[in-house]
Short mmCIF file of C-alpha atoms in Angstrom, two decimals:
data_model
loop_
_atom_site.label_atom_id
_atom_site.label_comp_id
_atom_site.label_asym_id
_atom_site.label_seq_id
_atom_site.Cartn_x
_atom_site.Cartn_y
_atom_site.Cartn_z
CA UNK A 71 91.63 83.95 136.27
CA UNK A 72 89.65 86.97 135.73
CA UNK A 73 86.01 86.63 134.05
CA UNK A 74 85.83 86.86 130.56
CA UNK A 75 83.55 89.90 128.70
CA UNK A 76 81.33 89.02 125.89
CA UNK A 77 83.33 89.94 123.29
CA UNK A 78 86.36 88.11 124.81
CA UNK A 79 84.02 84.80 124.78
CA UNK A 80 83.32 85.54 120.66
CA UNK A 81 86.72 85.83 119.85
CA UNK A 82 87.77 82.73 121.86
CA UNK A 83 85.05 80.40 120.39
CA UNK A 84 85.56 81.95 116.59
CA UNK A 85 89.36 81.23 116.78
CA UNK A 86 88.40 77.51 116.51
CA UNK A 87 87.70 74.33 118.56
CA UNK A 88 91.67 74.39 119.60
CA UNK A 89 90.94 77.30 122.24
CA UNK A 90 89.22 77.62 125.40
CA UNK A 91 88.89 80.49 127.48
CA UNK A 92 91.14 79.26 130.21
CA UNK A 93 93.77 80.36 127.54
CA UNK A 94 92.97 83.93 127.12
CA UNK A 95 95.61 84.93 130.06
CA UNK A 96 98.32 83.25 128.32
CA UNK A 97 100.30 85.56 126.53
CA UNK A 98 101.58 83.05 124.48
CA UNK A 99 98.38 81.85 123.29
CA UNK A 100 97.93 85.13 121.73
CA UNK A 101 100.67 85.23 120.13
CA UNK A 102 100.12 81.62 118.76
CA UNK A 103 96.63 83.10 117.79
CA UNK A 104 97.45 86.35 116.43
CA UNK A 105 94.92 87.15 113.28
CA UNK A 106 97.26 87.21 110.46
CA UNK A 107 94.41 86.82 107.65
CA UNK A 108 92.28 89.04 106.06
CA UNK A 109 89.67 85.90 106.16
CA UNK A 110 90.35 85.36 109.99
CA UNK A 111 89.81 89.33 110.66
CA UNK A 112 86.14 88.67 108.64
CA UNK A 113 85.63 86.11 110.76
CA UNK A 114 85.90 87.44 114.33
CA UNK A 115 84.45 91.11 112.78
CA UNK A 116 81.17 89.42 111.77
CA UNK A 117 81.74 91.22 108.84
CA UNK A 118 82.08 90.24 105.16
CA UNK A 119 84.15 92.17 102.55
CA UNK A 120 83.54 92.84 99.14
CA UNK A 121 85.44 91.21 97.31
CA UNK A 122 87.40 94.39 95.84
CA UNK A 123 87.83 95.35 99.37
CA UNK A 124 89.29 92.05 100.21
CA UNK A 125 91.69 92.36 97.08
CA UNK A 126 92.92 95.55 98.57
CA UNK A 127 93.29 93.98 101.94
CA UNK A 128 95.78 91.44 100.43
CA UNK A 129 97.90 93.42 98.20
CA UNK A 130 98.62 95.52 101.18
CA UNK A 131 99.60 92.38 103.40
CA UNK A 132 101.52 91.14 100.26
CA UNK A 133 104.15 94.49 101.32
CA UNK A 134 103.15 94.90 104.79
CA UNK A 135 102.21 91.46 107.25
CA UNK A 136 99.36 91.82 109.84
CA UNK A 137 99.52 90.51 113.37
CA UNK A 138 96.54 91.74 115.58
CA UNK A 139 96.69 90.20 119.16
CA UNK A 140 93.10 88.62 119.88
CA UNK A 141 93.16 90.98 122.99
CA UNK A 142 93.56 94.12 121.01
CA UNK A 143 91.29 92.65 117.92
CA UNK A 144 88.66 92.28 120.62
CA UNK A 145 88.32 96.24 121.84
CA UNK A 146 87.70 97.00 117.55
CA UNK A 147 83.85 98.12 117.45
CA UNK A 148 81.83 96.12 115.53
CA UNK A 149 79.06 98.20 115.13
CA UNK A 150 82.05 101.27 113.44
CA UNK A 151 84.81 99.53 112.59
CA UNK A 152 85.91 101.35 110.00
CA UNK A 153 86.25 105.05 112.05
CA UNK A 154 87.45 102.67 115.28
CA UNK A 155 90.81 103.61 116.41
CA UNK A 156 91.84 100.20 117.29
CA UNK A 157 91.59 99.11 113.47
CA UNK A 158 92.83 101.57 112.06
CA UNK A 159 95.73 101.33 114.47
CA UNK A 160 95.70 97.83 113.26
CA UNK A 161 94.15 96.90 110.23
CA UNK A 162 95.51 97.41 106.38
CA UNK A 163 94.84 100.11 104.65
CA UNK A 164 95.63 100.51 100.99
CA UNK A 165 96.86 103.85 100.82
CA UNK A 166 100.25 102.35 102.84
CA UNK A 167 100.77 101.46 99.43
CA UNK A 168 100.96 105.06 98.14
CA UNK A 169 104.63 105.78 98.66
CA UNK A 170 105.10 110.03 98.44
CA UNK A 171 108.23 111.19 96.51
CA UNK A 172 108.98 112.42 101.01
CA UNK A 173 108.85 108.60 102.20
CA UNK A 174 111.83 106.69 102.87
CA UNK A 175 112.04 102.99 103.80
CA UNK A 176 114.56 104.05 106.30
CA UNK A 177 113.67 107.72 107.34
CA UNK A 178 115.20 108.26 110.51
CA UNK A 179 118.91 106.74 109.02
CA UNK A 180 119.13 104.10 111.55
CA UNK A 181 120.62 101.47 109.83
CA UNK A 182 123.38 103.88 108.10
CA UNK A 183 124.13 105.33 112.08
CA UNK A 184 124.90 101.92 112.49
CA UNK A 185 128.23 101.19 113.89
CA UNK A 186 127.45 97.44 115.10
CA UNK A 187 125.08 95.05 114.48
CA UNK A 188 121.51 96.15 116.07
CA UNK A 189 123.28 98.79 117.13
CA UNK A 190 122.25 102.92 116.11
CA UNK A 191 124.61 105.47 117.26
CA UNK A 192 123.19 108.92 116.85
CA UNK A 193 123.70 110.50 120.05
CA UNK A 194 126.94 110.57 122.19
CA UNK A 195 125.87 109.14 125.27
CA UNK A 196 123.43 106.70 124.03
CA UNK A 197 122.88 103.73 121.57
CA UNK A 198 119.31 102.01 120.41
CA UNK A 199 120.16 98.42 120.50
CA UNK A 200 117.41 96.55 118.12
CA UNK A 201 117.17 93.09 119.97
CA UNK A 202 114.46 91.88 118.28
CA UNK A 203 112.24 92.42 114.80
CA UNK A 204 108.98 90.44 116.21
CA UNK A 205 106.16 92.53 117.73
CA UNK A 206 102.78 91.09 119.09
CA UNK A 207 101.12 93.40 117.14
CA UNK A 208 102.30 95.04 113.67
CA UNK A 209 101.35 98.57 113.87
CA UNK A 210 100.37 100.20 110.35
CA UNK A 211 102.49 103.59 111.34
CA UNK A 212 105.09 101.80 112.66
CA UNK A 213 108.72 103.61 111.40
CA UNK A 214 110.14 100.56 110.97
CA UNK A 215 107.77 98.74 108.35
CA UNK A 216 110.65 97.52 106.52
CA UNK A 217 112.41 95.26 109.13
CA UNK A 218 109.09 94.34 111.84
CA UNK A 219 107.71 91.25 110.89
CA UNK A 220 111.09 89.71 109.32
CA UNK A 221 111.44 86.46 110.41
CA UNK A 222 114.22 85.33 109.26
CA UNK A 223 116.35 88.42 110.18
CA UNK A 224 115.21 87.84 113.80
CA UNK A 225 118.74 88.75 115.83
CA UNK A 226 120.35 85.15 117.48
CA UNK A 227 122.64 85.15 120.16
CA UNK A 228 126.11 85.98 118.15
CA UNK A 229 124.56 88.88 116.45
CA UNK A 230 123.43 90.10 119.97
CA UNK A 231 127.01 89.50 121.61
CA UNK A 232 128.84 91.87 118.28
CA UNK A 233 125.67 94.80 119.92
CA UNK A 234 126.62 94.39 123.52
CA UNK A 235 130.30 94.33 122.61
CA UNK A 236 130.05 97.39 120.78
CA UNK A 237 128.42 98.74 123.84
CA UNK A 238 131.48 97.34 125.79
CA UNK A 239 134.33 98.80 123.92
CA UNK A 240 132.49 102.48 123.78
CA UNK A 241 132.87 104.60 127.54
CA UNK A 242 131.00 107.01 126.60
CA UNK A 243 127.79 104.61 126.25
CA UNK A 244 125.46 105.36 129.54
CA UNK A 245 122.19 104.64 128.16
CA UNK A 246 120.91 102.20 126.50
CA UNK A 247 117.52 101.77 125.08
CA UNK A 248 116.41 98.14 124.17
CA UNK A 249 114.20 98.44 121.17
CA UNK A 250 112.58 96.42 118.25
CA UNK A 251 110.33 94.64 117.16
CA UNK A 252 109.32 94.68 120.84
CA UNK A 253 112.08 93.31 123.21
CA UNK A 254 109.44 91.91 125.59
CA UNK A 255 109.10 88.87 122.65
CA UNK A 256 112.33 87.58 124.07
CA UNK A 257 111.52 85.07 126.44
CA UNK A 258 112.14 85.61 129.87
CA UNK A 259 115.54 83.96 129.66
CA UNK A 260 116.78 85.37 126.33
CA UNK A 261 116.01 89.11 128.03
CA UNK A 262 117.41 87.87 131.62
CA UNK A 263 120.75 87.05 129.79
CA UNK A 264 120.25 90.33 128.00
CA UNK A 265 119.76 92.60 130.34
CA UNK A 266 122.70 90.81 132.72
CA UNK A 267 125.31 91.25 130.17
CA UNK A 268 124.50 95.05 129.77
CA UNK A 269 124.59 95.56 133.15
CA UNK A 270 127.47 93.85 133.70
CA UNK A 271 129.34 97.00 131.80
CA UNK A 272 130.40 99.33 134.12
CA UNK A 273 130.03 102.31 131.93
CA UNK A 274 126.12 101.74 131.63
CA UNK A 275 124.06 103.54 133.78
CA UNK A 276 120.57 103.16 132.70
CA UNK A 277 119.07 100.58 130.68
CA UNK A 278 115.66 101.26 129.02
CA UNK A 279 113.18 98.94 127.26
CA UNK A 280 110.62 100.17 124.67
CA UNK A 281 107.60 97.82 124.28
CA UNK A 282 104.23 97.88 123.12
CA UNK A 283 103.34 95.15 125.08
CA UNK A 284 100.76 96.86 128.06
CA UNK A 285 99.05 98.39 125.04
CA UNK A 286 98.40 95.32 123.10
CA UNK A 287 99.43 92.25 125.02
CA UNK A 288 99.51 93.26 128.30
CA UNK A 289 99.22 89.62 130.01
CA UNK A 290 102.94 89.35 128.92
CA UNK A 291 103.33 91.67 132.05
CA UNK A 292 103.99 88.26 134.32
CA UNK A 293 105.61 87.41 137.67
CA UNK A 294 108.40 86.16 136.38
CA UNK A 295 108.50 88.66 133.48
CA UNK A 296 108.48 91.33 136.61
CA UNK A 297 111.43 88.89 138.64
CA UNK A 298 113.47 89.37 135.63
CA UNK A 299 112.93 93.00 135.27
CA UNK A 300 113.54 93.75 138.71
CA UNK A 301 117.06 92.04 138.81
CA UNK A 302 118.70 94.67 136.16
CA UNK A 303 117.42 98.08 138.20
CA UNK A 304 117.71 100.75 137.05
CA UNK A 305 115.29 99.92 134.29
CA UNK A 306 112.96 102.50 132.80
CA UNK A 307 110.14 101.29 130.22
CA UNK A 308 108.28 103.53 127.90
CA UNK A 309 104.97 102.71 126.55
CA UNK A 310 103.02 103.84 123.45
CA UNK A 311 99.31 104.49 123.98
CA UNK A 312 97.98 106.29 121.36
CA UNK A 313 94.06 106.74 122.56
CA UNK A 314 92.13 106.40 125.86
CA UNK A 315 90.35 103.38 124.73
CA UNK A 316 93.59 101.42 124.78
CA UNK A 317 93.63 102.06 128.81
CA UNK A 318 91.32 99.08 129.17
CA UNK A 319 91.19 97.08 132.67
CA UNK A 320 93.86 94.55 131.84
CA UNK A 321 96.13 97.06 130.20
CA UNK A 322 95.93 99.57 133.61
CA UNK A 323 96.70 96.44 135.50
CA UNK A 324 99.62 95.84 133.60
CA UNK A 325 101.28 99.21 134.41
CA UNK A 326 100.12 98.91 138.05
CA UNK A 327 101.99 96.08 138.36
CA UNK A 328 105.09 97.14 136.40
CA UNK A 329 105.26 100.51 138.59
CA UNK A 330 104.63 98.56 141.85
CA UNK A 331 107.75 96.76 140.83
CA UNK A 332 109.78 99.77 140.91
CA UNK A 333 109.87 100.73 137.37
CA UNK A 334 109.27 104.08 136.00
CA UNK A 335 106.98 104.24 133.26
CA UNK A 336 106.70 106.71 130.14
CA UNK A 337 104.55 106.96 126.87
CA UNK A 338 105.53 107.85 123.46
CA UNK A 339 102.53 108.70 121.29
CA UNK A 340 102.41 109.25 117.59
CA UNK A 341 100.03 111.93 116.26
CA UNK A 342 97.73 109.82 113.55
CA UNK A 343 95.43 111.64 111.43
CA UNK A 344 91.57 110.12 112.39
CA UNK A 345 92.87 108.52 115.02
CA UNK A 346 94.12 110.71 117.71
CA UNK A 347 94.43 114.16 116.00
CA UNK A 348 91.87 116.24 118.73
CA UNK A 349 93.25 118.05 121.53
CA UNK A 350 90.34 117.02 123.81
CA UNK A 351 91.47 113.49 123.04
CA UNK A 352 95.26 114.02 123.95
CA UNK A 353 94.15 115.81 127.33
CA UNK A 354 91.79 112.97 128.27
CA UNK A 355 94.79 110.16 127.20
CA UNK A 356 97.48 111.77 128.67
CA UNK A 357 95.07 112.54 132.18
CA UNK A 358 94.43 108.74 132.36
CA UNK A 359 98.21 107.84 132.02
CA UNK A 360 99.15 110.18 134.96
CA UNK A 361 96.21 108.38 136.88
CA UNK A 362 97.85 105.77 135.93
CA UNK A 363 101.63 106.03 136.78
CA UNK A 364 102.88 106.67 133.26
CA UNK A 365 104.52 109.94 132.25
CA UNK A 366 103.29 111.47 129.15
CA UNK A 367 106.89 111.86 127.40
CA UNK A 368 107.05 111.95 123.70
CA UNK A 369 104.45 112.87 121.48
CA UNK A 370 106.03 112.10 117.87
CA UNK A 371 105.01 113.78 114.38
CA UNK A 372 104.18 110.49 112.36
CA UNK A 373 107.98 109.98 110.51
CA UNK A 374 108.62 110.06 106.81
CA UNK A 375 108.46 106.18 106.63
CA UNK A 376 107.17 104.71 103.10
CA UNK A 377 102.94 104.46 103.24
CA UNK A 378 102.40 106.60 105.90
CA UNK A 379 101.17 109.97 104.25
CA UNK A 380 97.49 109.12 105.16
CA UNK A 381 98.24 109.09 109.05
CA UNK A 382 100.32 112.60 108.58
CA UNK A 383 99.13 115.74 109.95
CA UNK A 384 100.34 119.00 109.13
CA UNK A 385 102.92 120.05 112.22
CA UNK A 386 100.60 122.89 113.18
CA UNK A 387 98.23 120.44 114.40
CA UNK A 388 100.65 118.97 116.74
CA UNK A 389 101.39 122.73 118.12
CA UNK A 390 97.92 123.25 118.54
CA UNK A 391 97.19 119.87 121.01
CA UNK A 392 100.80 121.24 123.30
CA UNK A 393 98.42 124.72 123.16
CA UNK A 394 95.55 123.27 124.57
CA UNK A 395 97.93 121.17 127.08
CA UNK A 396 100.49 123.79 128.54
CA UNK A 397 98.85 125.30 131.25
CA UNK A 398 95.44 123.77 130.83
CA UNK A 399 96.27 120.72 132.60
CA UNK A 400 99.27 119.76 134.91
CA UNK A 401 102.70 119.62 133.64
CA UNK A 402 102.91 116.13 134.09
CA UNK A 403 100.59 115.25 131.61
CA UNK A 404 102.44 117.46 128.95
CA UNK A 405 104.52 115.13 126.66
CA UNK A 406 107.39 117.00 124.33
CA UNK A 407 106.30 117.22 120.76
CA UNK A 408 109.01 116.08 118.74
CA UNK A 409 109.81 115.56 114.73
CA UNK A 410 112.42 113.09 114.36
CA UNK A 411 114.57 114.81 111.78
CA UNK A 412 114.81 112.92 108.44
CA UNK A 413 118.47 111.67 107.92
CA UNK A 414 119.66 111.37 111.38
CA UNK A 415 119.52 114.14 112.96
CA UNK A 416 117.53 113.32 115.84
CA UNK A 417 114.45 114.56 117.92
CA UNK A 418 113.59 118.16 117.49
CA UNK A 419 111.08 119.48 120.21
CA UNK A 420 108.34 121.70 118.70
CA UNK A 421 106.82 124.25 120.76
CA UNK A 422 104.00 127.12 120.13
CA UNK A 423 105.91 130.60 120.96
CA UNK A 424 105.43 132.14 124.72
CA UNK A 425 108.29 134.52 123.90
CA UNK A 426 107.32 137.65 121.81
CA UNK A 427 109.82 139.80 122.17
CA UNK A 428 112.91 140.52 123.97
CA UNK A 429 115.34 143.90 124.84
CA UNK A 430 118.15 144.75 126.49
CA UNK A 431 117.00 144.38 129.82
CA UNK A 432 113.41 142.73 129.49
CA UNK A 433 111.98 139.66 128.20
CA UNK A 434 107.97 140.41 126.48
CA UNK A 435 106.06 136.41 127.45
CA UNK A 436 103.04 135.50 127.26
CA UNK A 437 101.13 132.54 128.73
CA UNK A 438 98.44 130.07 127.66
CA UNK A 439 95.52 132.63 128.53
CA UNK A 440 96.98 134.99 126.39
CA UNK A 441 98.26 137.35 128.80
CA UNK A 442 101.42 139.25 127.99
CA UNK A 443 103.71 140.07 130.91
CA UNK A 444 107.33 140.91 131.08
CA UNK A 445 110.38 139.22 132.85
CA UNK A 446 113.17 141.42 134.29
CA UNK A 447 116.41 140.13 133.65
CA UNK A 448 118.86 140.99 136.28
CA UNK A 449 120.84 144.40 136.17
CA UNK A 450 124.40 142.87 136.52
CA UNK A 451 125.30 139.12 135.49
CA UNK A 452 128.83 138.02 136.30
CA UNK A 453 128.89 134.77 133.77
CA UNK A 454 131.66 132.21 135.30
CA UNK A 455 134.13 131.99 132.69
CA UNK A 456 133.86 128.08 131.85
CA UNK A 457 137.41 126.37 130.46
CA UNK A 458 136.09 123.26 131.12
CA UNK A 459 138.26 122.15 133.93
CA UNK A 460 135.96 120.96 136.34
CA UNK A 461 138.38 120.10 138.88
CA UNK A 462 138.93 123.61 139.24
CA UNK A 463 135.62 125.02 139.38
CA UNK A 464 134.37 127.44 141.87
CA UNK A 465 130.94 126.39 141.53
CA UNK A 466 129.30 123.35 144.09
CA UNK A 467 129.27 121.23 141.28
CA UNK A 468 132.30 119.23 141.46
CA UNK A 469 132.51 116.28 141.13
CA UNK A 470 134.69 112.96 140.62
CA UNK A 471 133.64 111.73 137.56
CA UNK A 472 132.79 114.90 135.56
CA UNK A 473 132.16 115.23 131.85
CA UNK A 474 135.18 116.91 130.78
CA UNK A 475 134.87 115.82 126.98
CA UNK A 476 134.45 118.07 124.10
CA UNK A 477 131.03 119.68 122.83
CA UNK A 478 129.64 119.60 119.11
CA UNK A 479 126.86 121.81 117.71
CA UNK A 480 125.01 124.57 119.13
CA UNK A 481 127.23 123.94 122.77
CA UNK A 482 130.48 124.35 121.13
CA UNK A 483 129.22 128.23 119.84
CA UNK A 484 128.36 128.98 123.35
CA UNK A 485 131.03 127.37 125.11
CA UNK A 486 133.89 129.53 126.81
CA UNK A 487 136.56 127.10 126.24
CA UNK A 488 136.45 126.80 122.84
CA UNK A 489 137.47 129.71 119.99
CA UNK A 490 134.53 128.08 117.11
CA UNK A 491 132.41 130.74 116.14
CA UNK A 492 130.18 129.25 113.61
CA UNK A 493 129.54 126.34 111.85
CA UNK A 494 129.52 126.18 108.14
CA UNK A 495 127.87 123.40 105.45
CA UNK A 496 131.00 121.29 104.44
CA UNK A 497 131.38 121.84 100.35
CA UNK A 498 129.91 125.59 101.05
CA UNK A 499 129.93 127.41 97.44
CA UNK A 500 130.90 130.39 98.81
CA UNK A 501 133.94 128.56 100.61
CA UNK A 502 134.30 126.15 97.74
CA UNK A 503 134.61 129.45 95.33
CA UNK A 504 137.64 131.43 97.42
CA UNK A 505 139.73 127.74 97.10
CA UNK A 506 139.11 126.92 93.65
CA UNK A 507 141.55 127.51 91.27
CA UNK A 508 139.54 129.72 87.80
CA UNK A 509 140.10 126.99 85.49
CA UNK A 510 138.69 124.31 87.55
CA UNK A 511 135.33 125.91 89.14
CA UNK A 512 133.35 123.80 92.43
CA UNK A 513 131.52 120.85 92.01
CA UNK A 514 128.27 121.76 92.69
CA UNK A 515 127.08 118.46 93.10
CA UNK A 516 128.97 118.17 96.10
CA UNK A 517 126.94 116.03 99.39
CA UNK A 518 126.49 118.53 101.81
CA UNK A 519 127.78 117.86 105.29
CA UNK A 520 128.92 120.33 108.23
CA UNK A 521 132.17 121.11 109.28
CA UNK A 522 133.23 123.95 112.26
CA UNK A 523 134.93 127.37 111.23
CA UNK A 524 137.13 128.94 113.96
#
């Protein structure tokens, strides 16, 4: 056992006469000690709120729980707790209470692209399976406010079985992405059985795990945690470190440990106003992560979820931090800045504009410096007419178990094989106006939705 800090030593002894220090590598301990209490928070801070300010503590909590980890309570500062990243990270705020006429309980749509329970659908070759609505730690920008935390919606066995049999029953599943809650709550038998009955469909190529764990608890990063993990490869898990001062000791051992296993290791960030919103600050997380084995691979605008408009920063500030990334430090530690679309629609890359202009025969770029240079594109192109019978392609790319299914969206108006040539809103006025009779005009109330025009 490693040598307890100062701090770790305070928050031990103020937990109560129940603890000792020989506990603090327990995972489980944490868990069982999580501060929960806006009276158990004072306590460990040193601190003691007004009583107004403790008021506004507990109406929050009344909507929102609080579970801090006495591992990640223990990096707050004391001395500036208020402005400290870990808190606010953390810690309730009362504004999560002001709900914008933009929030949503359930932004992103995932429980209406739900074919299955736990299961969200959205794209075609890949499900989110939510096995579990316990984290370690509640985060107060979490997406999912309105399910973490729910104990007694916490997924059993059955409910799991009708998720992986849904997975079972759909080919064109090759990914899936265990999510929560954090899946690492499962204990290491629950997520053994887990992980061995999705890999036990042939159709599933990758299995990935989301987790939150190395940031906040990572001594649930265990041998046998790692003996599981290692039985179900190809596993991929992604991470989400929001600021350098989460990349303590324990937490880079954790990802050491998990990459020495043969796991490959990516971070999602979310951009959180007074928190994280400096480019310096991205460059100096994301450097670290590289340093430290993780990819840098999503960095997320902060979703439309209910009590969230305080951590929201206009998009332009996201495009800025890629600015001061993309060619300022390696690729590597460039993540994709993505909005996930309100309603379903998925992750939408933003990116600041290195194309100016473009002709006939040049392309007009420019590059993070600001210098403006021209690419040549060839004189004669011969595009390979595509019909989408790979069997019979020319090109080296053949192969025996090629994709041969249909395309939707933006593919299907470039594709060869197929005749669409644009795609028009479903209950279109204009459209709606050429069918409708003169004595019975279009609804225009009508949902919108999309439909193809050949």
């Amino acid at each position: 056992m490693k040598e307890l800090n100062e701090r770790q030593r305070e928050v031990v002894s103020m937990l109560g006469n129940s603890t000792s220090t020989s506990g603090w590598e327990d995972w489980k301990w944490h868990v069982r000690n999580s501060i929960r209490t806006v009276e158990a928070a004072e306590k460990i801070l040193g601190v003691t709120f007004s009583d107004e300010k403790r008021a506004l503590y507990k109406r929050t909590l009344d909507k929102f729980p609080m579970s801090i980890t006495p591992y990640y309570f223990s990096l707050i500062d004391q001395e500036d707790y208020e402005s400290d990243p870990v808190f606010m990270q953390a810690f309730p705020d009362i504004r999560e209470l002001n709900v914008s006429p933009h929030d949503m309980a359930d932004p992103l749509h995932e429980d209406e692209d739900s074919p299955a329970p736990g299961i969200t659908h959205r794209y075609p070759d890949r499900v989110l399976f939510h096995v579990s609505n316990l984290c370690s730690m509640y985060c107060r920008h979490c997406t999912r406010k309105r399910k973490v935390g729910d104990r007694d919606s916490v997924p059993d066995r059955g409910q799991l079985k009708q998720g992986i049999e849904y997975i079972r029953r759909t080919p064109a599943i090759r990914d899936v992405l265990l999510s929560g809650g954090d899946p690492l709550m499962l204990s290491d038998e629950r997520l053994d059985w887990l992980l061995g009955e999705i890999r036990s469909i042939p159709h599933v190529e990758i299995i990935r795990i989301g987790s939150r764990m190395p940031v906040v608890l990572p001594y649930r990063i265990t041998d046998g945690l790692l003996a599981v993990l290692k039985k179900h490869h190809p596993l991929w898990l992604n991470t989400h470190f929001n600021h350098p001062r989460e990349l303590t000791r324990t937490s880079r051992r954790a990802l050491a440990r998990m990459a020495d296993a043969g796991i490959p290791l990516g971070n999602q960030s979310v951009l959180l106003a007074d928190v994280n919103d400096c480019p310096r600050l991205f460059r100096t997380l994301n450097q670290k992560l590289v340093q430290n084995r993780v990819r840098p691979y999503y960095m997320y605008q902060c979703d439309l979820s209910e009590g969230l408009s305080h951590f929201r920063t206009p998009v332009g500030k996201g495009i800025e931090i890629i600015e001061s990334l993309v060619g300022h430090t390696s690729g590597m530690a460039v993540p994709t800045y993505v909005i996930d679309a309100p309603g379903g629609g998925g992750k939408i890359p933003m990116m600041p504009n290195y194309a100016i202009s473009q002709g006939v025969n040049k392309v007009v770029l420019r590059n993070y410096e600001g210098v403006i240079t021209t690419y040549t594109e060839p004189d004669s192109y011969e595009p390979s007419y595509c019909d989408r019978d790979c069997r019979s392609c020319h090109l080296t790319l053949k192969e025996d178990d090629a994709d041969e299914t249909g395309a939707i969206g933006i593919e299907k108006l470039l594709s060869d094989w197929d005749d669409t040539t644009s795609l028009t809103p479903e209950n279109n006025e204009r459209l709606a106006r050429r069918d409708a009779p003169a004595d019975n005009p279009a609804d225009d109330d009508a949902a919108p939705a999309v439909q193809a025009k050949g």
